[in-house]
XYZ file of C-alpha atoms in Angstrom:
619
model
C 88.493 -51.096 -87.056
C 91.076 -50.102 -84.595
C 89.352 -51.429 -81.528
C 88.181 -54.856 -80.672
C 84.701 -55.765 -80.193
C 85.347 -57.326 -76.996
C 88.275 -57.461 -74.405
C 88.357 -59.964 -71.439
C 88.326 -58.165 -67.963
C 91.496 -58.677 -66.028
C 89.944 -61.017 -63.558
C 88.727 -63.317 -66.337
C 92.343 -63.426 -67.966
C 93.726 -64.224 -64.632
C 91.620 -67.079 -63.748
C 91.403 -68.611 -67.353
C 93.070 -71.968 -67.635
C 95.227 -70.856 -70.611
C 96.824 -68.310 -68.403
C 97.729 -70.852 -66.003
C 98.982 -73.095 -68.556
C 101.205 -70.286 -70.122
C 102.738 -69.437 -66.581
C 103.378 -73.049 -65.866
C 105.493 -73.161 -69.201
C 107.187 -69.894 -68.137
C 105.967 -67.771 -71.230
C 105.118 -64.099 -71.549
C 102.039 -64.343 -73.902
C 100.089 -66.186 -76.349
C 102.419 -65.580 -79.267
C 105.211 -66.977 -77.341
C 103.101 -69.882 -76.099
C 102.110 -70.851 -79.581
C 105.547 -70.562 -80.771
C 106.822 -72.879 -78.011
C 103.913 -75.361 -78.670
C 105.047 -75.822 -82.255
C 108.610 -75.648 -81.897
C 108.891 -77.940 -78.868
C 105.995 -80.036 -79.679
C 107.158 -82.862 -77.514
C 107.324 -80.642 -74.443
C 103.752 -79.249 -75.218
C 101.941 -82.100 -75.462
C 103.623 -83.766 -72.754
C 102.640 -80.610 -70.430
C 99.237 -80.724 -71.739
C 98.633 -84.476 -70.835
C 99.699 -83.444 -67.071
C 97.869 -80.175 -67.047
C 94.394 -81.935 -68.201
C 95.366 -84.873 -65.888
C 94.835 -87.438 -68.663
C 94.139 -90.997 -66.991
C 96.595 -93.462 -68.453
C 100.343 -94.294 -68.625
C 102.076 -91.634 -71.164
C 105.456 -93.584 -71.458
C 108.742 -92.041 -71.960
C 108.372 -91.230 -75.583
C 106.310 -88.476 -77.014
C 106.967 -88.456 -80.537
C 108.700 -90.766 -83.026
C 109.637 -89.693 -86.678
C 108.413 -86.129 -86.081
C 109.481 -84.963 -89.247
C 107.334 -87.305 -91.267
C 103.734 -86.089 -92.263
C 102.177 -88.454 -92.625
C 104.078 -91.108 -90.541
C 104.680 -89.366 -87.357
C 103.825 -91.495 -84.122
C 102.762 -89.717 -81.020
C 102.956 -91.538 -77.417
C 104.026 -94.846 -78.767
C 104.185 -96.377 -75.431
C 101.205 -94.837 -74.000
C 97.947 -96.790 -72.788
C 94.737 -95.117 -72.095
C 90.991 -95.591 -72.240
C 88.823 -92.922 -73.761
C 85.819 -94.012 -71.751
C 87.683 -93.625 -68.705
C 88.760 -90.299 -69.337
C 85.276 -88.956 -70.167
C 84.366 -90.387 -66.865
C 87.340 -89.775 -64.797
C 86.732 -86.222 -63.410
C 82.750 -86.450 -62.549
C 81.140 -83.392 -61.028
C 78.207 -83.196 -59.113
C 74.443 -83.287 -60.285
C 73.810 -83.660 -63.917
C 76.086 -85.158 -66.402
C 73.872 -84.852 -69.438
C 70.596 -83.110 -69.873
C 68.492 -83.751 -73.029
C 65.690 -81.554 -74.486
C 63.777 -81.743 -77.667
C 61.653 -79.602 -79.500
C 58.377 -80.557 -77.624
C 59.650 -79.424 -74.235
C 60.757 -83.015 -73.010
C 63.647 -82.982 -70.629
C 65.531 -85.890 -69.294
C 68.656 -85.681 -67.227
C 71.218 -88.300 -66.261
C 73.460 -87.532 -63.266
C 77.127 -88.144 -62.929
C 76.401 -91.059 -60.413
C 74.032 -92.633 -62.873
C 76.317 -92.418 -66.167
C 78.695 -95.091 -65.283
C 76.259 -97.749 -64.586
C 74.196 -97.092 -67.947
C 77.549 -97.143 -69.885
C 78.382 -100.586 -68.135
C 75.070 -102.029 -68.978
C 75.360 -100.730 -72.665
C 78.690 -102.312 -72.710
C 77.427 -105.690 -71.528
C 74.661 -105.619 -74.455
C 77.579 -104.926 -76.958
C 79.701 -107.683 -75.538
C 76.711 -110.077 -75.584
C 76.552 -109.487 -79.562
C 80.211 -110.186 -79.817
C 81.460 -106.668 -79.959
C 85.330 -106.456 -78.974
C 88.443 -104.481 -79.706
C 88.461 -103.170 -83.403
C 84.929 -104.053 -84.132
C 82.805 -101.391 -85.567
C 79.653 -100.060 -84.055
C 77.121 -98.243 -86.164
C 74.567 -95.932 -84.991
C 71.510 -94.210 -86.621
C 70.507 -92.093 -83.572
C 69.483 -88.441 -82.755
C 71.622 -86.283 -80.687
C 70.163 -87.832 -77.376
C 71.825 -89.430 -74.189
C 71.626 -92.840 -75.858
C 74.232 -91.900 -78.449
C 76.721 -90.546 -75.738
C 76.131 -93.855 -73.694
C 76.532 -96.151 -76.693
C 79.687 -94.346 -77.630
C 81.135 -94.471 -74.224
C 80.357 -98.211 -74.027
C 81.878 -98.861 -77.490
C 85.164 -97.108 -76.582
C 85.320 -98.867 -73.248
C 85.534 -102.252 -75.192
C 88.246 -100.745 -77.563
C 85.717 -100.916 -80.466
C 85.110 -98.160 -83.005
C 82.145 -95.755 -82.871
C 80.614 -94.459 -86.120
C 77.206 -92.477 -86.236
C 74.845 -91.160 -88.609
C 71.933 -88.786 -88.143
C 68.523 -90.644 -88.217
C 67.287 -88.305 -91.056
C 69.843 -89.866 -93.449
C 68.284 -92.016 -96.313
C 68.984 -95.614 -96.626
C 71.410 -95.157 -99.773
C 73.460 -92.508 -97.638
C 73.842 -94.663 -94.700
C 75.039 -97.644 -96.828
C 77.388 -95.625 -98.557
C 78.863 -94.881 -95.299
C 78.431 -97.844 -92.966
C 78.546 -100.276 -95.717
C 82.486 -99.567 -96.272
C 83.222 -100.407 -92.670
C 81.264 -103.693 -92.196
C 79.914 -102.926 -88.728
C 78.987 -105.858 -86.205
C 75.810 -104.168 -84.844
C 73.477 -101.410 -85.821
C 72.146 -99.084 -83.000
C 69.119 -97.419 -84.140
C 66.214 -94.982 -82.563
C 62.852 -95.929 -83.156
C 61.837 -92.360 -84.115
C 62.946 -88.807 -83.926
C 61.198 -85.393 -84.117
C 61.859 -82.396 -86.321
C 59.785 -79.276 -87.047
C 56.805 -80.593 -85.123
C 56.737 -83.909 -86.846
C 57.474 -87.234 -85.690
C 59.489 -89.616 -88.055
C 59.572 -93.466 -87.809
C 63.045 -94.645 -88.313
C 62.182 -98.410 -87.995
C 61.622 -99.301 -91.635
C 64.850 -97.725 -92.758
C 66.737 -99.138 -89.889
C 65.499 -102.715 -90.780
C 66.305 -102.177 -94.315
C 69.914 -100.938 -93.446
C 70.486 -103.723 -91.087
C 69.427 -106.408 -93.642
C 71.926 -104.802 -96.238
C 74.626 -104.863 -93.751
C 73.597 -108.407 -92.325
C 73.978 -107.200 -88.663
C 71.222 -107.110 -86.046
C 69.729 -103.785 -85.289
C 69.442 -102.796 -81.562
C 66.939 -100.210 -80.414
C 68.226 -100.232 -76.705
C 71.350 -101.158 -75.093
C 70.180 -102.119 -71.665
C 72.297 -105.241 -70.814
C 72.488 -106.847 -67.417
C 74.152 -104.646 -64.587
C 77.646 -105.095 -64.101
C 80.793 -103.176 -62.889
C 82.223 -100.630 -65.550
C 85.421 -101.945 -66.739
C 87.996 -99.960 -68.509
C 90.818 -101.589 -70.402
C 93.653 -99.353 -71.672
C 94.504 -99.540 -75.222
C 97.497 -97.816 -77.333
C 97.482 -94.271 -78.063
C 96.326 -94.800 -81.702
C 93.638 -97.269 -80.858
C 90.975 -96.476 -83.303
C 88.001 -94.845 -81.986
C 85.841 -93.182 -84.373
C 85.112 -93.426 -88.041
C 83.980 -90.208 -89.570
C 83.002 -89.463 -92.962
C 83.550 -86.623 -95.679
C 80.455 -85.017 -96.988
C 80.512 -87.558 -99.982
C 79.169 -84.771 -102.487
C 81.875 -85.659 -105.219
C 81.774 -89.603 -104.684
C 81.574 -92.111 -102.015
C 82.355 -90.509 -98.524
C 85.844 -91.096 -97.244
C 86.012 -93.111 -94.022
C 88.285 -91.174 -91.752
C 89.728 -93.183 -88.787
C 90.547 -91.244 -85.551
C 92.598 -92.583 -82.692
C 91.566 -92.437 -79.059
C 94.679 -90.451 -77.742
C 94.718 -87.762 -80.404
C 91.139 -87.072 -80.104
C 91.242 -86.928 -76.495
C 94.310 -84.707 -76.275
C 93.139 -82.113 -79.071
C 89.535 -82.071 -77.466
C 91.078 -81.362 -73.944
C 93.353 -78.875 -75.302
C 90.383 -76.780 -77.195
C 87.964 -77.243 -74.498
C 90.303 -76.516 -71.509
C 92.480 -73.944 -72.987
C 90.839 -72.295 -76.090
C 87.298 -72.228 -74.621
C 88.109 -72.352 -70.854
C 85.630 -75.169 -70.229
C 85.352 -75.930 -66.462
C 83.853 -78.626 -64.301
C 80.117 -77.770 -63.600
C 79.783 -75.580 -66.577
C 76.948 -76.434 -69.011
C 78.120 -77.014 -72.537
C 75.973 -76.905 -75.566
C 76.575 -77.304 -79.493
C 73.669 -77.496 -81.997
C 74.658 -80.504 -83.878
C 73.596 -83.936 -85.161
C 75.342 -87.215 -84.429
C 76.407 -87.163 -88.276
C 78.658 -84.169 -87.979
C 82.066 -83.919 -86.166
C 80.885 -81.410 -83.543
C 78.785 -84.115 -81.843
C 82.250 -85.952 -81.122
C 83.754 -82.775 -79.961
C 80.473 -81.819 -77.776
C 80.640 -85.463 -76.193
C 84.536 -84.975 -74.989
C 83.240 -82.077 -72.919
C 82.400 -84.755 -70.328
C 86.286 -85.056 -69.825
C 86.411 -81.465 -68.373
C 83.633 -82.028 -65.902
C 81.096 -80.332 -67.739
C 77.520 -81.138 -68.103
C 76.326 -81.790 -71.776
C 73.125 -79.834 -72.871
C 71.802 -82.133 -75.700
C 69.120 -81.112 -77.992
C 67.362 -82.725 -80.731
C 64.938 -81.046 -83.311
C 64.895 -77.926 -85.340
C 66.628 -74.871 -83.908
C 63.666 -72.870 -85.007
C 60.718 -74.871 -83.683
C 58.356 -74.037 -82.012
C 59.621 -70.447 -82.788
C 62.996 -68.842 -84.228
C 64.085 -68.114 -80.493
C 63.880 -71.800 -79.489
C 67.702 -72.088 -78.726
C 67.818 -68.713 -76.838
C 64.827 -70.241 -74.719
C 67.102 -73.316 -74.124
C 69.919 -71.029 -72.756
C 67.878 -69.544 -70.125
C 65.996 -72.774 -69.283
C 69.246 -74.429 -68.971
C 71.627 -71.762 -67.780
C 74.028 -72.772 -70.690
C 77.644 -71.401 -70.179
C 79.337 -72.260 -73.298
C 76.812 -71.918 -76.517
C 77.852 -73.486 -79.792
C 76.148 -72.987 -82.987
C 76.756 -72.223 -86.904
C 77.270 -69.072 -88.843
C 74.094 -69.760 -90.722
C 72.120 -69.984 -87.652
C 73.359 -66.596 -86.496
C 72.577 -65.238 -89.885
C 69.260 -66.765 -89.785
C 68.182 -65.203 -86.611
C 69.638 -61.844 -87.519
C 67.590 -62.116 -90.866
C 64.360 -62.737 -88.603
C 65.125 -59.703 -86.563
C 65.450 -61.196 -83.324
C 66.953 -59.334 -80.305
C 67.765 -61.863 -77.682
C 69.466 -59.210 -75.753
C 66.059 -57.854 -75.180
C 63.758 -60.772 -75.068
C 65.933 -62.991 -72.997
C 68.462 -62.883 -69.963
C 71.277 -64.774 -71.244
C 73.281 -64.099 -68.019
C 74.707 -67.695 -67.985
C 76.485 -67.394 -71.316
C 80.111 -66.393 -71.171
C 81.189 -67.841 -74.644
C 79.395 -68.135 -78.060
C 81.176 -70.638 -80.423
C 80.231 -70.571 -84.404
C 81.525 -72.825 -87.069
C 80.301 -74.781 -89.972
C 81.100 -71.711 -92.423
C 82.744 -68.324 -92.079
C 81.165 -65.972 -89.856
C 81.052 -62.729 -91.399
C 81.903 -59.350 -89.837
C 78.024 -58.553 -89.649
C 77.508 -61.626 -87.726
C 79.902 -60.405 -85.015
C 78.356 -57.050 -85.156
C 75.016 -58.721 -84.683
C 76.122 -61.054 -81.555
C 77.574 -58.056 -79.864
C 74.845 -55.504 -80.666
C 71.834 -57.710 -80.245
C 72.672 -60.986 -78.520
C 74.956 -60.074 -75.495
C 77.873 -57.395 -75.335
C 80.177 -59.023 -72.787
C 80.638 -62.601 -74.389
C 83.790 -64.323 -75.847
C 82.624 -64.920 -79.627
C 84.754 -67.667 -80.928
C 84.566 -68.329 -84.393
C 86.523 -71.762 -84.960
C 87.537 -73.787 -87.799
C 89.015 -76.962 -88.648
C 87.178 -80.067 -89.777
C 86.199 -83.953 -89.876
C 89.636 -84.557 -91.126
C 91.414 -83.631 -87.978
C 88.356 -84.054 -85.644
C 89.203 -80.649 -84.185
C 90.412 -77.082 -85.034
C 93.242 -75.312 -86.661
C 92.290 -71.874 -85.256
C 89.908 -71.041 -82.596
C 89.231 -68.852 -79.411
C 91.500 -67.399 -76.823
C 89.584 -66.425 -73.583
C 92.463 -64.124 -72.592
C 92.386 -62.366 -75.630
C 90.272 -59.697 -77.482
C 87.772 -60.423 -80.255
C 88.296 -58.337 -83.442
C 85.488 -57.891 -86.150
C 85.480 -60.715 -88.701
C 88.451 -62.634 -87.246
C 89.206 -65.863 -85.623
C 91.129 -65.203 -82.592
C 94.074 -67.228 -82.864
C 96.075 -70.246 -84.393
C 95.502 -73.241 -82.208
C 98.192 -74.303 -79.858
C 100.300 -77.181 -81.203
C 99.121 -76.469 -84.647
C 102.020 -75.219 -87.075
C 99.378 -73.296 -89.119
C 100.470 -71.260 -92.187
C 98.968 -69.688 -95.400
C 100.856 -70.518 -98.584
C 100.527 -69.143 -102.155
C 100.415 -71.662 -105.043
C 104.300 -72.206 -104.877
C 104.351 -72.905 -101.270
C 105.655 -69.601 -99.956
C 104.273 -68.088 -96.737
C 101.748 -65.241 -97.097
C 100.800 -62.462 -94.459
C 97.856 -60.183 -94.970
C 96.752 -61.774 -98.326
C 94.792 -64.770 -99.152
C 95.906 -68.171 -99.690
C 95.811 -71.892 -98.980
C 95.442 -73.052 -95.298
C 98.144 -75.359 -94.387
C 99.847 -77.223 -91.431
C 103.444 -77.641 -91.536
C 104.266 -80.269 -88.794
C 102.404 -83.376 -87.673
C 99.783 -83.156 -84.760
C 98.164 -86.074 -82.609
C 94.759 -85.799 -83.950
C 95.920 -86.521 -87.630
C 93.796 -89.537 -88.895
C 95.100 -93.036 -88.021
C 94.228 -93.479 -91.640
C 91.366 -94.097 -94.017
C 89.325 -97.269 -93.941
C 90.274 -99.883 -96.560
C 93.249 -97.974 -97.745
C 96.108 -100.400 -96.882
C 99.012 -98.468 -98.496
C 97.689 -94.993 -97.540
C 97.544 -93.669 -101.120
C 94.279 -92.225 -100.585
C 95.058 -90.495 -97.471
C 98.266 -89.121 -98.811
C 96.310 -87.960 -101.865
C 93.674 -86.219 -99.779
C 96.109 -83.817 -97.852
C 99.566 -84.175 -98.858
C 99.718 -84.090 -102.876
C 99.544 -80.406 -103.201
C 102.467 -79.473 -100.999
C 104.329 -82.664 -100.302
C 105.047 -83.070 -96.370
C 102.646 -80.434 -95.478
C 98.874 -80.867 -94.759
C 96.880 -78.884 -97.420
C 93.483 -78.303 -95.696
C 91.554 -76.885 -98.584
C 90.427 -73.379 -97.081
C 91.201 -70.056 -98.439
C 92.020 -67.698 -95.463
C 94.158 -64.758 -94.548
C 96.564 -64.303 -91.597
C 95.722 -60.820 -89.759
C 98.016 -58.476 -87.935
C 96.319 -59.535 -84.801
C 97.524 -63.094 -84.916
C 94.071 -64.323 -86.327
C 92.682 -65.507 -89.350
C 89.782 -64.468 -91.808
C 87.974 -67.352 -93.616
C 87.012 -66.801 -97.304
C 85.613 -70.178 -97.924
C 86.716 -73.542 -99.346
C 89.810 -72.989 -101.805
C 88.124 -75.741 -104.030
C 85.225 -73.591 -104.546
C 87.351 -70.368 -104.997
C 86.340 -68.441 -107.983
C 88.883 -67.558 -110.557
C 87.450 -65.080 -112.988
C 90.220 -63.574 -115.139
C 92.845 -65.365 -113.081
C 92.103 -63.661 -110.020
C 90.868 -65.814 -106.946
C 87.995 -64.831 -105.038
C 86.639 -66.481 -102.057
C 82.679 -67.162 -101.960
C 82.642 -65.701 -98.708
C 83.524 -62.415 -99.763
C 80.547 -62.467 -102.123
C 77.947 -63.968 -99.530
C 78.895 -61.378 -96.907
C 77.648 -58.447 -99.197
C 74.558 -60.099 -100.871
C 73.058 -61.571 -97.532
C 73.303 -57.924 -96.131
C 70.213 -57.298 -98.522
C 67.095 -57.940 -96.537
C 65.286 -59.649 -99.470
C 68.016 -62.200 -99.831
C 67.854 -65.137 -97.489
C 70.872 -67.094 -98.902
C 73.189 -67.123 -101.759
C 75.655 -69.498 -103.503
C 78.065 -68.652 -105.943
C 80.078 -70.546 -108.556
C 82.645 -70.233 -111.455
C 80.992 -71.369 -114.836
C 83.354 -71.977 -117.641
C 82.574 -69.578 -120.336
C 84.299 -68.421 -123.513
C 87.658 -69.708 -122.381
C 87.427 -68.262 -118.899
C 85.464 -68.528 -115.871
C 82.531 -66.070 -114.993
C 80.804 -65.668 -111.620
C 77.430 -66.901 -111.152
C 75.251 -65.988 -108.148
C 72.115 -67.847 -107.148
C 70.136 -66.135 -104.506
C 67.045 -67.510 -102.435
C 64.807 -64.563 -101.601
C 62.054 -64.041 -98.951
C 58.645 -65.328 -99.765
C 56.698 -63.170 -102.363
C 59.921 -61.297 -103.557
C 60.971 -61.660 -107.221
C 64.510 -60.827 -108.509
C 63.729 -57.948 -110.859
C 66.138 -55.347 -112.505
C 65.976 -52.953 -109.408
C 66.977 -55.702 -106.991
C 69.580 -57.074 -109.289
C 71.115 -53.474 -109.669
C 71.167 -53.270 -105.765
C 72.885 -56.614 -105.440
C 75.482 -55.703 -108.058
C 76.056 -52.232 -106.585
C 76.533 -53.430 -103.027
C 79.054 -56.215 -104.308
C 80.957 -53.704 -106.496
C 81.133 -50.802 -103.710
C 82.020 -53.223 -100.649
C 84.126 -56.037 -102.394
C 85.354 -55.010 -105.803
C 84.389 -54.921 -109.371
C 85.812 -58.225 -109.839
C 83.505 -59.814 -107.344
C 80.452 -58.707 -109.288
C 78.811 -61.797 -110.835
C 78.105 -62.056 -114.484
C 74.818 -63.633 -113.896
C 72.332 -63.587 -110.912
C 69.672 -66.095 -110.804
C 66.758 -66.669 -108.488
C 66.356 -70.238 -107.096
C 63.544 -71.616 -104.778
C 66.365 -73.552 -102.664
C 70.143 -73.881 -102.191
C 71.189 -77.549 -101.681
C 73.074 -78.406 -98.435
C 74.916 -81.289 -96.664
C 73.618 -83.224 -93.751
C 75.599 -80.893 -91.525
C 74.098 -77.694 -92.957
C 76.917 -76.666 -95.497
C 76.091 -75.328 -98.869
C 77.443 -77.429 -101.609
C 78.991 -75.148 -104.367
C 80.848 -78.075 -105.984
C 77.751 -80.084 -106.453
C 76.015 -77.091 -108.012
C 78.996 -76.383 -110.259
C 78.802 -80.087 -111.344
C 75.168 -79.730 -112.166
C 75.518 -76.279 -114.080
C 78.297 -78.037 -116.131
C 76.433 -81.026 -116.901
C 78.327 -83.378 -114.977
C 76.865 -86.195 -112.663
C 76.739 -85.771 -108.975
C 77.575 -89.278 -107.723
C 76.229 -89.135 -104.196
C 72.870 -87.202 -103.756
C 72.152 -89.145 -100.816
C 74.714 -86.918 -99.107
C 72.788 -83.777 -99.206
C 69.886 -82.827 -96.911
C 67.772 -81.466 -99.847
C 68.947 -83.408 -103.016
C 65.905 -82.318 -104.964
C 67.277 -78.696 -104.760
C 69.896 -79.927 -107.341
C 67.297 -80.203 -110.063
C 66.636 -76.436 -109.849
C 70.254 -75.675 -111.284
C 69.911 -77.989 -114.389
C 69.651 -76.531 -117.801
C 68.977 -72.895 -116.702
C 68.292 -70.695 -119.668
C 69.774 -67.745 -117.908
C 73.259 -69.638 -117.972
C 73.193 -70.301 -121.621
C 73.852 -66.837 -122.923
């Protein structure tokens, strides 16, 4: 395709914050800005601190041991408060708006929010919470979670949250490692029209952790105080998915998180004071932390708890119109699901407020781009973004002053020295390889919990290419300066020694109307690897020879003969993590008779049993 799907109007480019930042740096275009941001990192990150008006003292030194990865130290003399920065630029009116699937609406104004945070901080302080202590939360995506996080950060303590749909074992696998001082829990939550009582699980978890469980954080009224801490003061503990063992406890610092989110919100998403910012997420996914930081830009957070398809498949589009959402964040799977439902939001909804749609969680296929521009809104910046829990931010994302090309993430993130390597560590262009980052950046983890010598941290990211962050995504850099995501490289298929990204197969298979979802693995077979494709079909549809032939033909004609699976098997369900990602590695382990150590990490662990001892895979 030789023309972009969307180009920003000249007026939009002119007023974009990234344009103002680029001009302040005296640079001609985005390519020059990105090059400067990685070649002169100290100048870039110091300029970003000033541009975003970070509250605190930056100190004289920006970077020490910058050539070490890990080991680089950012702003070693700085002092700041994460909570202060999220409340430092209050707008007028609403700071947080909460909606649930029953239509309940609650709003908290900018004037009210600091006093609620102060009362929550007082309640935590009364339970002995201080700097470095961990506060664990089992909460839905509601105002109480944001308030609790801000209160925790104001004390210099560390926030760690799970979605309330986690089972007891899954929660203890996470919180049990960090030994929290208190557990904050919701009494109940709603999903898909049903109410779920959290209290029995919360009480069991609290007993196992030997901590009190708090169902509210309403301490005595007092002034909100902000103590400023070092740049690397631990702020969050986030967790890996845990489908191949106990979840890794990833510790992120306040300063790196703040600067990265400010950069991505202000420059890459052009988020502004007074805009209304939404991401469909749970408190157990890093996108919740990313969303909460939108307060630092003076934006209003729109929080939603419940199923995105209840009471109807158009529920989130109803929410856009009801709350006049400006920046709408979702997942590639959601966009694919509403496309499969045949929704045409452009015809059924107004959507006038939306200027940007963000998508992450899995690769957004080219057909997903087509769907958004044809059936959702033609004049919108569609930003597929990608990064992860490991960096609590993005390696690649959007550019509000640049065109959107079909199937491509728009740009490499500023300050991120992203490259694509082959197996020998050589840079690639125009062909798939491993996503890497060659220089340190501020939101690298402070470390892993209970990893005193850093060995687990180094093993996670730096063993494959010493001194270079190896992220584990299989990607291609494009001629437009963007990126195409092919899936996780550890799930990459390797039939006959040729590496194939699973997303290349999914893109073709899920275009077939009868197929709702698909999952592909490599099965060891006769000294090689063969591709096995599992398909979840629409109700009442069976996988017969005709449908199997159509699937194979589409893959062969639109991908390659090597992509065609050796076996196609119909299954009733596809296993997913709590954040909605399909779990190829867990299925691969089951098919090969290996144990899956942490089934509690899955949203639907019972689905794994569907893949055990399948007769279709014995021949």
